[in-house]
Coordinates of C-alpha atoms and ligand atoms in Angstrom, one line a residue:
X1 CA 0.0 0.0 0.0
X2 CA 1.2 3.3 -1.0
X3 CA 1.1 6.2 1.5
X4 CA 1.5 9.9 -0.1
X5 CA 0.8 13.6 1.1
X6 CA 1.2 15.3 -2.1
X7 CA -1.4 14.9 -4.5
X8 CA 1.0 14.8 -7.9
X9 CA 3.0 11.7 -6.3
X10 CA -0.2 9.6 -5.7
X11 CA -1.6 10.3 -9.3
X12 CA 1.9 9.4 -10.9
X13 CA 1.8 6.2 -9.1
X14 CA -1.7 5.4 -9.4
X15 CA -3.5 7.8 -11.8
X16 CA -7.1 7.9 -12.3
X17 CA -8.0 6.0 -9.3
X18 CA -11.0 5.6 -7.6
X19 CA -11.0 7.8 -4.3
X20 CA -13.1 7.1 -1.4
X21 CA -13.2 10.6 0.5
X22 CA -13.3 11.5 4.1
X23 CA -11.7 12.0 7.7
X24 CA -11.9 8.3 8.5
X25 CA -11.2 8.8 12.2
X26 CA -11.4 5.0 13.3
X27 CA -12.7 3.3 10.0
X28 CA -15.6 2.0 12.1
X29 CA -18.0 -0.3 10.2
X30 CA -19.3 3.0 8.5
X31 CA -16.3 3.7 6.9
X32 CA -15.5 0.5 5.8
X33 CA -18.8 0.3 4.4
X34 CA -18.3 2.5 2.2
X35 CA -14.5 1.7 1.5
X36 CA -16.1 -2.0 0.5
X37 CA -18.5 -0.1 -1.8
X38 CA -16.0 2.0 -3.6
X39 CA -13.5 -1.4 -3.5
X40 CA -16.1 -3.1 -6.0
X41 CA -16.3 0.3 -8.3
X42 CA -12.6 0.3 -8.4
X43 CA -12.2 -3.4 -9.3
X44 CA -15.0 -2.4 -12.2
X45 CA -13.2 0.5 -13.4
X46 CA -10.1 -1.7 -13.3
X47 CA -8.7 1.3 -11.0
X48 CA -6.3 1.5 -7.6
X49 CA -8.7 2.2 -4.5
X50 CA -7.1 5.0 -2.1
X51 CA -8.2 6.7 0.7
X52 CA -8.0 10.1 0.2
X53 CA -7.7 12.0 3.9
X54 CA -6.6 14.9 5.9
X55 CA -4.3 14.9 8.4
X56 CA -4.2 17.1 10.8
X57 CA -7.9 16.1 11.4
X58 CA -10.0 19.5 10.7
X59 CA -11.4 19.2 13.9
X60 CA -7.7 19.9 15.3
X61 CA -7.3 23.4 13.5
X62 CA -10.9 24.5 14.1
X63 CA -10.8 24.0 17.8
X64 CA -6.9 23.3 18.7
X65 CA -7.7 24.0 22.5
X66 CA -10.2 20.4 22.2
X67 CA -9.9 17.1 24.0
X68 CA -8.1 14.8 22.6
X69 CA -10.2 12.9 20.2
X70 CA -8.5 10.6 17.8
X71 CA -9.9 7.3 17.9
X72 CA -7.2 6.4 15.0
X73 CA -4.3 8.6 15.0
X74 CA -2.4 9.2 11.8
X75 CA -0.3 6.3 12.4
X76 CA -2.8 3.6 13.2
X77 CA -5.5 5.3 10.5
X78 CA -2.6 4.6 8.1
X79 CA -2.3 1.0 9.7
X80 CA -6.1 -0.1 9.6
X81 CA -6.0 0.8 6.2
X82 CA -3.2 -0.8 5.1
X83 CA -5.6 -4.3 7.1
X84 CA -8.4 -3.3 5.1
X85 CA -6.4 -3.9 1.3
X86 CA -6.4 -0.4 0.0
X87 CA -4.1 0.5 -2.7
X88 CA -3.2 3.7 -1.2
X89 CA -3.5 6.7 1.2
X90 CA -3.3 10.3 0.3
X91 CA -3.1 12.0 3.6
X92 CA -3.5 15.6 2.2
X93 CA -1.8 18.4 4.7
X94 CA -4.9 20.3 6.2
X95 CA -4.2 23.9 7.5
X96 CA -5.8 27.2 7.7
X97 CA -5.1 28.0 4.4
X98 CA -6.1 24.7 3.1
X99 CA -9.3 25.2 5.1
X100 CA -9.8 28.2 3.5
X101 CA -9.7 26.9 -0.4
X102 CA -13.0 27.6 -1.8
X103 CA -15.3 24.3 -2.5
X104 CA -15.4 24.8 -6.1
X105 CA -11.7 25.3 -6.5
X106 CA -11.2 22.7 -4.1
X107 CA -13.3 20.3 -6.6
X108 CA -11.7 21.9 -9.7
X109 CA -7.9 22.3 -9.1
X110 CA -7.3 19.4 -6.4
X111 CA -9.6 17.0 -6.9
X112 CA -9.9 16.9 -11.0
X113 CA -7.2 18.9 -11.8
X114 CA -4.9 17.0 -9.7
X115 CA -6.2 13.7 -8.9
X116 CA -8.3 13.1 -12.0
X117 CA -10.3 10.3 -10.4
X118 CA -12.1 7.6 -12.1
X119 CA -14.6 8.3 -9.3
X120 CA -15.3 9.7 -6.0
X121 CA -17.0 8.4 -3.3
X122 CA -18.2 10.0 -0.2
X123 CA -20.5 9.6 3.0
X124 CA -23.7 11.4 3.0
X125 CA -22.9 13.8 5.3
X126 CA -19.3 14.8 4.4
X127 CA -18.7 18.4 3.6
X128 CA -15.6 20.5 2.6
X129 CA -14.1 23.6 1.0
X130 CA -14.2 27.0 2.7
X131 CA -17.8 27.2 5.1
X132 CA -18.3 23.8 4.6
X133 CA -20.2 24.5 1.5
X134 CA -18.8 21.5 -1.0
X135 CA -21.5 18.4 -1.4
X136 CA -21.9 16.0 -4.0
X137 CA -23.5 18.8 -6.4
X138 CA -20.4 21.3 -6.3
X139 CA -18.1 17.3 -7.1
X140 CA -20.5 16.9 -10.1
X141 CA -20.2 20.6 -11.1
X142 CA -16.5 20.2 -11.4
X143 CA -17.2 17.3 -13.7
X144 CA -16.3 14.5 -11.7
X145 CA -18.4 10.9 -10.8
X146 CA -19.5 11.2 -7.7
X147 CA -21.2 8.3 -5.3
X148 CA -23.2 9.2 -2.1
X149 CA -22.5 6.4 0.0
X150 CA -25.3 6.4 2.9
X151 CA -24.3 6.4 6.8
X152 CA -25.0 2.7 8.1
X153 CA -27.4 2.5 11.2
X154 CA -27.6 0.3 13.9
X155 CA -30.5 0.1 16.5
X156 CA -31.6 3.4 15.4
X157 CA -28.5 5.1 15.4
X158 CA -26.2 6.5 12.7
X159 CA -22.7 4.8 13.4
X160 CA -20.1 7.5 13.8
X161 CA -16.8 8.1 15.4
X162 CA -18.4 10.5 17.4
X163 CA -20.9 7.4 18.9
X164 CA -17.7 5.1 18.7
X165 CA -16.0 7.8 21.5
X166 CA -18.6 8.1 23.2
X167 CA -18.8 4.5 24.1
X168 CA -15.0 5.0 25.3
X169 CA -16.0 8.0 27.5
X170 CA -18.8 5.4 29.2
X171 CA -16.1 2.7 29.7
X172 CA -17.7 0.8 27.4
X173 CA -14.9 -1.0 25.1
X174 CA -17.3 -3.8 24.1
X175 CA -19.8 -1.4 22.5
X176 CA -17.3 0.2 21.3
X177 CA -15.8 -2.4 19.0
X178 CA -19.4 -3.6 17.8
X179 CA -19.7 0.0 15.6
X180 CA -15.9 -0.7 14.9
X181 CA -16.1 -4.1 13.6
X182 CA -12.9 -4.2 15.7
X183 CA -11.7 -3.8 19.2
X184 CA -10.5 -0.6 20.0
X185 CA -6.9 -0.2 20.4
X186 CA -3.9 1.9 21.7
X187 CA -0.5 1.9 20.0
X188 CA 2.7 2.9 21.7
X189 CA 6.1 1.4 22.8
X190 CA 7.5 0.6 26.0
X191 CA 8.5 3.1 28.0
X192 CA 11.1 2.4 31.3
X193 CA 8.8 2.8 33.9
X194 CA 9.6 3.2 38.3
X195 CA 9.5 -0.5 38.5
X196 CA 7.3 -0.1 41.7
X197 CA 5.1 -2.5 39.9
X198 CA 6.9 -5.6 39.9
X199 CA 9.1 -4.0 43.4
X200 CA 6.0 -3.3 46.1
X201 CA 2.8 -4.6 44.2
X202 CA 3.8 -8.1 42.9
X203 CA 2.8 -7.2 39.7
X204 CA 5.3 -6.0 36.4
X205 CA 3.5 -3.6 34.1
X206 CA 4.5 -2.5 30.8
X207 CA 4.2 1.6 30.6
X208 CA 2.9 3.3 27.2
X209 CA 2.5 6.9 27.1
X210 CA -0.3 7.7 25.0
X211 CA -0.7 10.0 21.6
X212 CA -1.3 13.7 22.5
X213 CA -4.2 13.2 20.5
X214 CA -5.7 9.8 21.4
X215 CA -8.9 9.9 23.1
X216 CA -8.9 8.9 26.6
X217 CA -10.9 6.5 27.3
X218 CA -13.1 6.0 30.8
X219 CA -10.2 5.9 33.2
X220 CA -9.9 2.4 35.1
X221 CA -8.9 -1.0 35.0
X222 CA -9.5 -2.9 31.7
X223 CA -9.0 -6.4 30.4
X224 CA -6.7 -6.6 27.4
X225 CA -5.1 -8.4 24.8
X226 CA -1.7 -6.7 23.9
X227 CA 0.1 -7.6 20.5
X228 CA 3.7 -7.0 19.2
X229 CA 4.8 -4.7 16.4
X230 CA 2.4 -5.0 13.6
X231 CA 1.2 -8.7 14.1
X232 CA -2.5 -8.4 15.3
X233 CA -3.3 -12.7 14.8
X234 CA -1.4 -13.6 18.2
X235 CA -2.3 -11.9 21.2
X236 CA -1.3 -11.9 24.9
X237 CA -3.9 -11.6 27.6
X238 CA -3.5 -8.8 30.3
X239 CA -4.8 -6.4 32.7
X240 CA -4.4 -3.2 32.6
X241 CA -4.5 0.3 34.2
X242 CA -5.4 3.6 32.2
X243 CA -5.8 6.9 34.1
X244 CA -3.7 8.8 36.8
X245 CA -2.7 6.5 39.4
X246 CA -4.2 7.9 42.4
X247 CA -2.5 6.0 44.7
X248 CA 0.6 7.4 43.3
X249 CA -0.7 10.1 41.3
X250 CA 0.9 11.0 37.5
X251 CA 1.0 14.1 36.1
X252 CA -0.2 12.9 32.7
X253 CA -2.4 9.6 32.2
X254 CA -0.8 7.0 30.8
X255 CA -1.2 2.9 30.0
X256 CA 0.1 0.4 32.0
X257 CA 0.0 -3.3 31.0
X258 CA 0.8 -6.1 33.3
X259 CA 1.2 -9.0 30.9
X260 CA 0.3 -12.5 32.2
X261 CA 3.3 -15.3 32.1
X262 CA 6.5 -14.5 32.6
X263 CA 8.1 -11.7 30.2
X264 CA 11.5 -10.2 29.9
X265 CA 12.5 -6.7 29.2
X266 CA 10.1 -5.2 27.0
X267 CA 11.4 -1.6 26.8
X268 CA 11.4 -0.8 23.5
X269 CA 8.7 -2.4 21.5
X270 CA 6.1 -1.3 19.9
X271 CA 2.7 -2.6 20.7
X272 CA -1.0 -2.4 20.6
X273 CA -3.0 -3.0 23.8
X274 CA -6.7 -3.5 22.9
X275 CA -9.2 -2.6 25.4
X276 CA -11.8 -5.8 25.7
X277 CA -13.8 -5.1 29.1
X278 CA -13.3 -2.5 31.8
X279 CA -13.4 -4.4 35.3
X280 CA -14.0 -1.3 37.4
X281 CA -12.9 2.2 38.3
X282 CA -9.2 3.5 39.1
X283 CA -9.0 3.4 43.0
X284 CA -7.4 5.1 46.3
X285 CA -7.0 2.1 48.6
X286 CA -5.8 2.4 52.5
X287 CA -2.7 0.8 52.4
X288 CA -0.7 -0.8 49.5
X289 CA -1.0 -3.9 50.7
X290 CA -4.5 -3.5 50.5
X291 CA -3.6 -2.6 46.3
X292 CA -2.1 -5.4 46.2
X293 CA -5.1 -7.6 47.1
X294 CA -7.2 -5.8 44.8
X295 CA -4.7 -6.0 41.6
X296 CA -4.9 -10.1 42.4
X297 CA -8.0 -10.3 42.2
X298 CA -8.3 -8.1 39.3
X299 CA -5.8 -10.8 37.5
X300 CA -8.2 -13.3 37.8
X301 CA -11.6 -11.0 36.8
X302 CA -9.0 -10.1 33.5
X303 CA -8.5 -13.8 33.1
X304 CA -11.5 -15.0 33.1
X305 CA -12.8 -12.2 30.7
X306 CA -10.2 -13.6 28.8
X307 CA -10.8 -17.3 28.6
Ligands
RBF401 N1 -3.2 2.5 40.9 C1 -4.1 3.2 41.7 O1 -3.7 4.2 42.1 N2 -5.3 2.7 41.9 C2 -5.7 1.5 41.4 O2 -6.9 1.1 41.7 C3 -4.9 0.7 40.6 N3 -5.2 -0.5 40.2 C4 -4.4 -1.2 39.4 C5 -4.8 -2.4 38.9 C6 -3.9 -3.1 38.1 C7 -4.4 -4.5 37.5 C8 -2.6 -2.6 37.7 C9 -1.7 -3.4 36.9 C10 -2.2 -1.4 38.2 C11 -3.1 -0.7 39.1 N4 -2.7 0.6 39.6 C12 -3.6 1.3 40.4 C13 -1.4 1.2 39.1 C14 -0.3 0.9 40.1 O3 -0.3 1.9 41.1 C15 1.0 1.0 39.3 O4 1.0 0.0 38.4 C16 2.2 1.0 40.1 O5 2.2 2.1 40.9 C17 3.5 1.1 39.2 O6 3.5 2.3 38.5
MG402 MG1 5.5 -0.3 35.2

């Protein structure tokens, strides 16, 4: 899979493909969708399939002071896509400026004029150019095919990223992964940590800082599965802590994975933790000892979740 920012070096390597369109934070089971749909007009037009994407998200340069949100950053959007067998992703630089390129130039110059795509396709409710005033009709104007791909529903409701974080904010991973089609992960490496895991609780954890941008989930203790560098088929069952540590309170939150068996020195690599169930609420306990009880039997919730 090819990954390009620049518009000219994705056409040269796969001209006239067929673009599906859009933010794409998560590729939930909407996005993918409508990334299956515009798969099967590609494979008619005998065309490459790419994503075509902006990175920063919008959302980051309309309202920089925000939460972090990203349910996929770059990195990872760029990895699910490569899982999902597109041909390539055009990560186009969003700014200000870029922001500020009216709709019909936008359609004219970057999209035809650049790209020239065999077709577009894009969710029903996707919007661009300067006051969000490009749609499907202001695509067609500029001469191009365009496909409305409609937003898929589930019990009533539209399945979108912003639904997807919700679930995360609720501490509800499991919901979560049914809109994703996936479980809901967090990428990072191994970071040295204080060792006061494995020292005064019994209990070695793995420490992962998280992307500035990453959403941050409902704070508490989660059964996981944790996988190596970018093998996803075997998994290692653990539990884990996100959030602040009030016992021992941390500036930032972070992730910290305690990995059952026995492990060796895992600074260093690169992983993804995926969040299965949350087992309950970070805590403040009387005594460490006390802790200690409570990660045990936390262990054994986490395996059992597991199994
Ligand atoms: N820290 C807390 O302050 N409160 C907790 O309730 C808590 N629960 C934990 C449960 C598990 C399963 C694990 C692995 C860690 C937990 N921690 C908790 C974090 C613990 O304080 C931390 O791993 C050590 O201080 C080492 O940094
Ligand atoms: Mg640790």
């Amino acid at each position: 899979m090819l990954l390009h920012r620049q518009s000219r070096l994705l056409a040269r390597a796969l001209p006239r493909a067929v673009f599906a369109v859009g933010n794409f934070d998560g590729l939930h089971r909407g996005h993918r969708a409508a990334i299956d749909y515009a798969r099967g007009v590609a494979r008619e037009a005998g065309r490459a399939l790419v994503l075509l994407t902006f990175e920063p998200h919008p959302r980051r340069i309309f309202a920089p002071e925000g939460v972090p949100f990203r349910l996929t950053p770059f990195g990872e959007k760029v990895y699910v896509a490569r899982r999902l067998g597109v041909d390539g992703v055009l990560a186009l630089r969003f700014s200000r400026r870029f922001a500020d390129i009216g709709a019909e130039e936008f359609a004219r110059e970057n999209l035809k004029g650049e790209l020239d795509p065999a077709a577009v396709i894009i969710g029903e409710n996707f919007r661009f150019g300067r006051d969000r005033a490009g749609d499907a009709e202001v695509l067609r104007g500029a001469g191009l095919d365009v496909r409305v791909f409609p937003s898929l529903c589930e019990g009533g409701e539209v399945i979108s990223a912003s639904l997807v974080r919700e679930r995360l904010l609720d501490g509800q991973p499991g919901a979560a992964a049914e809109l994703l089609g996936r479980e809901f992960h967090i990428a990072g490496h191994i970071r040295r940590g204080d060792g006061r895991g494995a020292r005064e609780l019994g209990c070695p954890t793995a420490n992962i800082d998280l992307h500035p941008w990453l959403i941050r989930p409902a704070f508490g203790i989660y059964a996981v599965r944790l996988a190596f560098g970018d093998d996803s088929e075997r998994w290692f069952g653990g539990v884990a802590s996100l959030g602040v540590n009030p016992m021992f309170p941390l500036e930032e939150p972070r992730l910290e994975v305690h990995l059952f068996g026995r492990w060796g020195d895992l600074v260093g690599r690169g992983v993804r933790v995926f969040l299965v169930k949350k087992i309950r609420d970070e805590g403040k306990f009387d005594s460490v000892h006390a802790l200690k009880e409570q990660i045990q039997h936390d262990i054994s919730v986490a395996k059992s979740i597991l199994n």
